[in-house]
PDB file of C-alpha atoms in Angstrom:
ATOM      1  CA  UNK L 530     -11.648  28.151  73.014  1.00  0.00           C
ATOM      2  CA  UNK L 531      -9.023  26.145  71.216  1.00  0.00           C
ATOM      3  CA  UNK L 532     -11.738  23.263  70.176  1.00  0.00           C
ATOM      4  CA  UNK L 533     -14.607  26.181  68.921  1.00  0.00           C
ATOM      5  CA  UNK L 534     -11.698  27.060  66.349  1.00  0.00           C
ATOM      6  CA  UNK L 535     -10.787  23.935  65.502  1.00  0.00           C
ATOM      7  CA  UNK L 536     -14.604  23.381  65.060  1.00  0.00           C
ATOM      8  CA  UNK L 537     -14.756  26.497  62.545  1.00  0.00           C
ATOM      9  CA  UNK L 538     -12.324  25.958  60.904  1.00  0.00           C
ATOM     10  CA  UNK L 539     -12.980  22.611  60.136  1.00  0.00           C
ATOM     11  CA  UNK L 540     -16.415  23.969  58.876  1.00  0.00           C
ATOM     12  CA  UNK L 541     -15.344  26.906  56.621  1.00  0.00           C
ATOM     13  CA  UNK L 542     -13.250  23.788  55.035  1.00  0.00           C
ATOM     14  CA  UNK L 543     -15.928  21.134  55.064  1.00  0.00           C
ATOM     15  CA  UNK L 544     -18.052  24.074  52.628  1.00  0.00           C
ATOM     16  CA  UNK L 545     -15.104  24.952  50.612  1.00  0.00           C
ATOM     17  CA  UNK L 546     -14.426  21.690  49.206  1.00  0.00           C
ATOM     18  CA  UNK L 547     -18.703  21.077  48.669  1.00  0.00           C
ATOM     19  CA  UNK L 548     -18.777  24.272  46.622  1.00  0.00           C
ATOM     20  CA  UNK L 549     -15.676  23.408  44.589  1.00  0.00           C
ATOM     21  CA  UNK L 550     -16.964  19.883  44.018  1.00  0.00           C
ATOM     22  CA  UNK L 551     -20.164  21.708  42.625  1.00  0.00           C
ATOM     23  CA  UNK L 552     -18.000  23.814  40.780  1.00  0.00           C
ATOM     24  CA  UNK L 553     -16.061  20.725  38.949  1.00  0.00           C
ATOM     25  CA  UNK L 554     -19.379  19.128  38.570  1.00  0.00           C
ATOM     26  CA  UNK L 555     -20.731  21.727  36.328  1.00  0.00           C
ATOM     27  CA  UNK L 556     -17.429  22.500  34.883  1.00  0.00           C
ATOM     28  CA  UNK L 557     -17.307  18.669  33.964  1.00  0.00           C
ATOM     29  CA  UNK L 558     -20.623  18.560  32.727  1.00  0.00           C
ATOM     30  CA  UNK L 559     -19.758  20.982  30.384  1.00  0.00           C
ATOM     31  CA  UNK L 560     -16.725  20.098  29.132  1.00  0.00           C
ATOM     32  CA  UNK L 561     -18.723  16.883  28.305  1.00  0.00           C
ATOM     33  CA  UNK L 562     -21.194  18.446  26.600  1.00  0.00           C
ATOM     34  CA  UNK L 563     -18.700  20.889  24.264  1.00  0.00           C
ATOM     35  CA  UNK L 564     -16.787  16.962  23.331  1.00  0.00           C
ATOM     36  CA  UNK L 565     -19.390  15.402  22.467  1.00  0.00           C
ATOM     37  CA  UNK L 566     -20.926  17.997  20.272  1.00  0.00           C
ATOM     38  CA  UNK L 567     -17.418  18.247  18.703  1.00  0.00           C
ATOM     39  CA  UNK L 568     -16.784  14.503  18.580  1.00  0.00           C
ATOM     40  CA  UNK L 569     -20.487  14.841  16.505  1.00  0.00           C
ATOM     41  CA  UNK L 570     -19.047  17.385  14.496  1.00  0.00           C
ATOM     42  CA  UNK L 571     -15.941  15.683  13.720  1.00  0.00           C
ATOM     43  CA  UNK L 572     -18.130  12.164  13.480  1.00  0.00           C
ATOM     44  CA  UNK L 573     -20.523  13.667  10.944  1.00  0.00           C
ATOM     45  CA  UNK L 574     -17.821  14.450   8.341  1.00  0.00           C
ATOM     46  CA  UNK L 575     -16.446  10.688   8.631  1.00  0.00           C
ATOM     47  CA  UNK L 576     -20.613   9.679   8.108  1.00  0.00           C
ATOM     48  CA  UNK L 577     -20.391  11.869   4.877  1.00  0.00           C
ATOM     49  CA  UNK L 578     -17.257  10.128   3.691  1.00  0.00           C
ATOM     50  CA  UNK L 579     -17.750   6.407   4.591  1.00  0.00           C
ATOM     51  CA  UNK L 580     -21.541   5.627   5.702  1.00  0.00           C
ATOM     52  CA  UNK L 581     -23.500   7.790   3.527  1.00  0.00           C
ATOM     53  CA  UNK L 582     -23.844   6.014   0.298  1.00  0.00           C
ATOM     54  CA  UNK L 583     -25.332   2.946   2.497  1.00  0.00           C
ATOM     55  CA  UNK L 584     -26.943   4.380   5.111  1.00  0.00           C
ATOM     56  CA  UNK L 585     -28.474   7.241   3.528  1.00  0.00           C
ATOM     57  CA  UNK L 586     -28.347  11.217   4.792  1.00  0.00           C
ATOM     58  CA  UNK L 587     -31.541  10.411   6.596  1.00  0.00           C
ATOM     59  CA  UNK L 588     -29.812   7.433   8.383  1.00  0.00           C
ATOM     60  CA  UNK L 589     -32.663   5.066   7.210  1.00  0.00           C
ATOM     61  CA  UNK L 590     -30.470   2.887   5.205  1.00  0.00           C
ATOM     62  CA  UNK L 591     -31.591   1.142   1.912  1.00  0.00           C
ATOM     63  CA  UNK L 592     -35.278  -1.759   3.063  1.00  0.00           C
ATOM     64  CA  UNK L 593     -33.748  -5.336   2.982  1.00  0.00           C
ATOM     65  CA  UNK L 594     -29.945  -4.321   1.736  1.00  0.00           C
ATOM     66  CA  UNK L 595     -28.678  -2.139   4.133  1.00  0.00           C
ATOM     67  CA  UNK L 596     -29.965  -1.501   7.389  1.00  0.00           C
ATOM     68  CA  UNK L 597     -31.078   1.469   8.947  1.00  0.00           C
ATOM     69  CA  UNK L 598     -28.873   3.360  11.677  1.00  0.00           C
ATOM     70  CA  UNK L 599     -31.703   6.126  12.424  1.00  0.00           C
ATOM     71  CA  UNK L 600     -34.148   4.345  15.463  1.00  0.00           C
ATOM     72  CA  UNK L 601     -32.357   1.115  15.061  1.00  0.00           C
ATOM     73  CA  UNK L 602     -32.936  -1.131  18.285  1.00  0.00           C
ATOM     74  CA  UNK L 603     -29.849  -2.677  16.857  1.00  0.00           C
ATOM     75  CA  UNK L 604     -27.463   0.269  17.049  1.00  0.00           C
ATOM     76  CA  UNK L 605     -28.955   1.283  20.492  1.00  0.00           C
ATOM     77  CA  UNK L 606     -29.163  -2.241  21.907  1.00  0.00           C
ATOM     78  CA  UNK L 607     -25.792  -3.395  21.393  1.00  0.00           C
ATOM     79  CA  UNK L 608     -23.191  -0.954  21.430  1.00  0.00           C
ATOM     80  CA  UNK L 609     -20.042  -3.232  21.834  1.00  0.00           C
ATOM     81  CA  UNK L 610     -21.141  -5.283  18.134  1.00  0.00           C
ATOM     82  CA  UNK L 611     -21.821  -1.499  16.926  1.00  0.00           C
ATOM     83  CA  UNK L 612     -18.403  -0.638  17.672  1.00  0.00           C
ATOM     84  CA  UNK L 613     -16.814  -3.578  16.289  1.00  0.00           C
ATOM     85  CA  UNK L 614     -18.632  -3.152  13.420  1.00  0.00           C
ATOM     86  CA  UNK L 615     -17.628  -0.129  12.144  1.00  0.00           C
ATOM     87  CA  UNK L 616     -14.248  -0.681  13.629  1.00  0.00           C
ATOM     88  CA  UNK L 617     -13.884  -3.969  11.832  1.00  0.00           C
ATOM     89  CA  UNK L 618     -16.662  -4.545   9.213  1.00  0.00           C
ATOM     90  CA  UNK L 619     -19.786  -6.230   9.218  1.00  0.00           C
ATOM     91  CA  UNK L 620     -20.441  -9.643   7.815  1.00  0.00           C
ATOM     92  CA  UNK L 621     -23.720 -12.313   8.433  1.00  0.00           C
ATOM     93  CA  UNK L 622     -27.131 -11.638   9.799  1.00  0.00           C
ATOM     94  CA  UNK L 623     -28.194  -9.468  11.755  1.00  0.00           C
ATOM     95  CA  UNK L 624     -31.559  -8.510  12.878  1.00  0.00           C
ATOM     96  CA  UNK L 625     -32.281  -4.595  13.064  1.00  0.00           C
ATOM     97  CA  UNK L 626     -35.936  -3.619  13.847  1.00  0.00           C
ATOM     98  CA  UNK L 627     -37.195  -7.205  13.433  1.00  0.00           C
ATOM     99  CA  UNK L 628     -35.607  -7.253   9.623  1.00  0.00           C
ATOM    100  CA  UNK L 629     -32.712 -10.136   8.808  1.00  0.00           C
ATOM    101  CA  UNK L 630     -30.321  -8.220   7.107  1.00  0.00           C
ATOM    102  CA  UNK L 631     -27.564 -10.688   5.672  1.00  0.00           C
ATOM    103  CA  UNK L 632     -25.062  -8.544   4.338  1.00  0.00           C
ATOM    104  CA  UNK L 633     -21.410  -7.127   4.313  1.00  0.00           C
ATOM    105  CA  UNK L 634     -19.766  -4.063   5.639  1.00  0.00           C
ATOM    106  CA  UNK L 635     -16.203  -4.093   4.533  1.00  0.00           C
ATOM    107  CA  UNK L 636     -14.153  -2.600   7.169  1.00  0.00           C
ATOM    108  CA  UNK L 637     -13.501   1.576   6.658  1.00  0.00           C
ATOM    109  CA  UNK L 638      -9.941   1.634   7.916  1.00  0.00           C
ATOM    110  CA  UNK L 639     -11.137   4.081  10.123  1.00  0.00           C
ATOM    111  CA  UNK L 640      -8.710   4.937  13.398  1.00  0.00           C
ATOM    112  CA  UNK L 641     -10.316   4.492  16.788  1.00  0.00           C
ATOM    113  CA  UNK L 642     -10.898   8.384  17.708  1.00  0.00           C
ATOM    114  CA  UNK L 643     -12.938   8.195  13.925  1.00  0.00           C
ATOM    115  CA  UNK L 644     -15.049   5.274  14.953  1.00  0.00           C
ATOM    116  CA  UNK L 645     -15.594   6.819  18.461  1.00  0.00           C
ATOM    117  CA  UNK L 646     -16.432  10.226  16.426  1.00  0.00           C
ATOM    118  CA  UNK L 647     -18.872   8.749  13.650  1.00  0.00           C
ATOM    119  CA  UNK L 648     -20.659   6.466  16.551  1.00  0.00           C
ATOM    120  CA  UNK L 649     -21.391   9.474  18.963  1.00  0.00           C
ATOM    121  CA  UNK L 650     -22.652  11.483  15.639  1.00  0.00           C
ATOM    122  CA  UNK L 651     -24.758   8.598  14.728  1.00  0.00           C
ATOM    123  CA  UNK L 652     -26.047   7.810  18.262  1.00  0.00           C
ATOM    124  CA  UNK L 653     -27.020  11.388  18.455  1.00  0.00           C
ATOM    125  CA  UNK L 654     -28.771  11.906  15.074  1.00  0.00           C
ATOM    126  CA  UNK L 655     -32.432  10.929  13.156  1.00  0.00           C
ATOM    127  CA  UNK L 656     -33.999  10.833  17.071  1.00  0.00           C
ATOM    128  CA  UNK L 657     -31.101   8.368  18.531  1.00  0.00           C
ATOM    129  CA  UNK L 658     -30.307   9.448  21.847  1.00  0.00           C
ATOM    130  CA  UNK L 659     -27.687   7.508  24.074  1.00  0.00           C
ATOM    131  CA  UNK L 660     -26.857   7.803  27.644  1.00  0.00           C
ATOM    132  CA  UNK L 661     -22.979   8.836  27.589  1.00  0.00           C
ATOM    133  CA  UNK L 662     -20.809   9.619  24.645  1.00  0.00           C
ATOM    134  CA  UNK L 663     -18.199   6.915  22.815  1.00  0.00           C
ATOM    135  CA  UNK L 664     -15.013   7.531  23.744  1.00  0.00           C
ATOM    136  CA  UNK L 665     -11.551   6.463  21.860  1.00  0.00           C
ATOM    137  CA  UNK L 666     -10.586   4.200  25.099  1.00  0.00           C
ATOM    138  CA  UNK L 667     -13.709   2.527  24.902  1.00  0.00           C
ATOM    139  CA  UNK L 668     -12.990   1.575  20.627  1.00  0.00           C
ATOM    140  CA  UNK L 669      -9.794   0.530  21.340  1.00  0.00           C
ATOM    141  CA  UNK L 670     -11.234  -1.876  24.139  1.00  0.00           C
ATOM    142  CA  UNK L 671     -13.397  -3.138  21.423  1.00  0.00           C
ATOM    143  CA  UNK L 672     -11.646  -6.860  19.863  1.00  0.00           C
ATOM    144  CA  UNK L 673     -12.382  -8.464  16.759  1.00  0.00           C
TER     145      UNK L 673
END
């Protein structure tokens, strides 16, 4: 009789904790969802302050001067030199969409929650999709 018990209640725990791991799951998922859309919100106003006059509202940048942001292999490819350059500037070539661009992107003074903010707003914008959001630990990871 004793081990039946001990066999139930073991049980009635073992499906407790699998429903509340579903339960942080989606709870997780959607406090993931509600950051990044604010981190995009936030992200967009830094765009509008900083990026815009380069990079154009459209994201598609100026042909042969500055490069575009919107469906740029560049941006998507290599998200550790897109983070270090807003963070720090942008100087040299660079090849975005099979263009040399050969310019200079002075650095925006931004903090590290801004860069993480204008990166998940531009990774997110003109058809850029990216698999997980930029987060502020990840920017200040990020070395000259």
């Amino acid at each position: 009789m004793k081990m039946n018990a001990l066999y139930i209640m073991i049980l009635l725990l073992g499906c407790n904790s699998t429903s509340e791991k579903k339960k942080h799951t989606v709870q997780d998922t959607t406090v993931i969802t509600q950051d990044l859309s604010a981190s995009m919100q936030r992200g967009e106003l830094v765009y509008m302050d900083f990026c815009i006059q380069c990079h154009m509202g459209d994201g598609a940048g100026l042909p042969k001067n500055f490069p575009p942001l919107a469906m740029s292999d560049w941006l998507l490819d290599k998200r550790t030199e897109s983070i270090q350059a807003v963070k720090y500037g942008q100087k040299g070539k660079i090849i975005v969409n099979g263009i040399t661009y050969n310019g200079l992107m002075p650095p925006m003074g931004l903090t590290d929650a801004e860069v993480a903010d204008v990166m998940n707003y531009i990774m997110n914008s003109w058809e850029n999709t990216q698999d997980h959001m930029v987060t502020t630990e990840e920017v200040s990871a990020v070395e000259k």
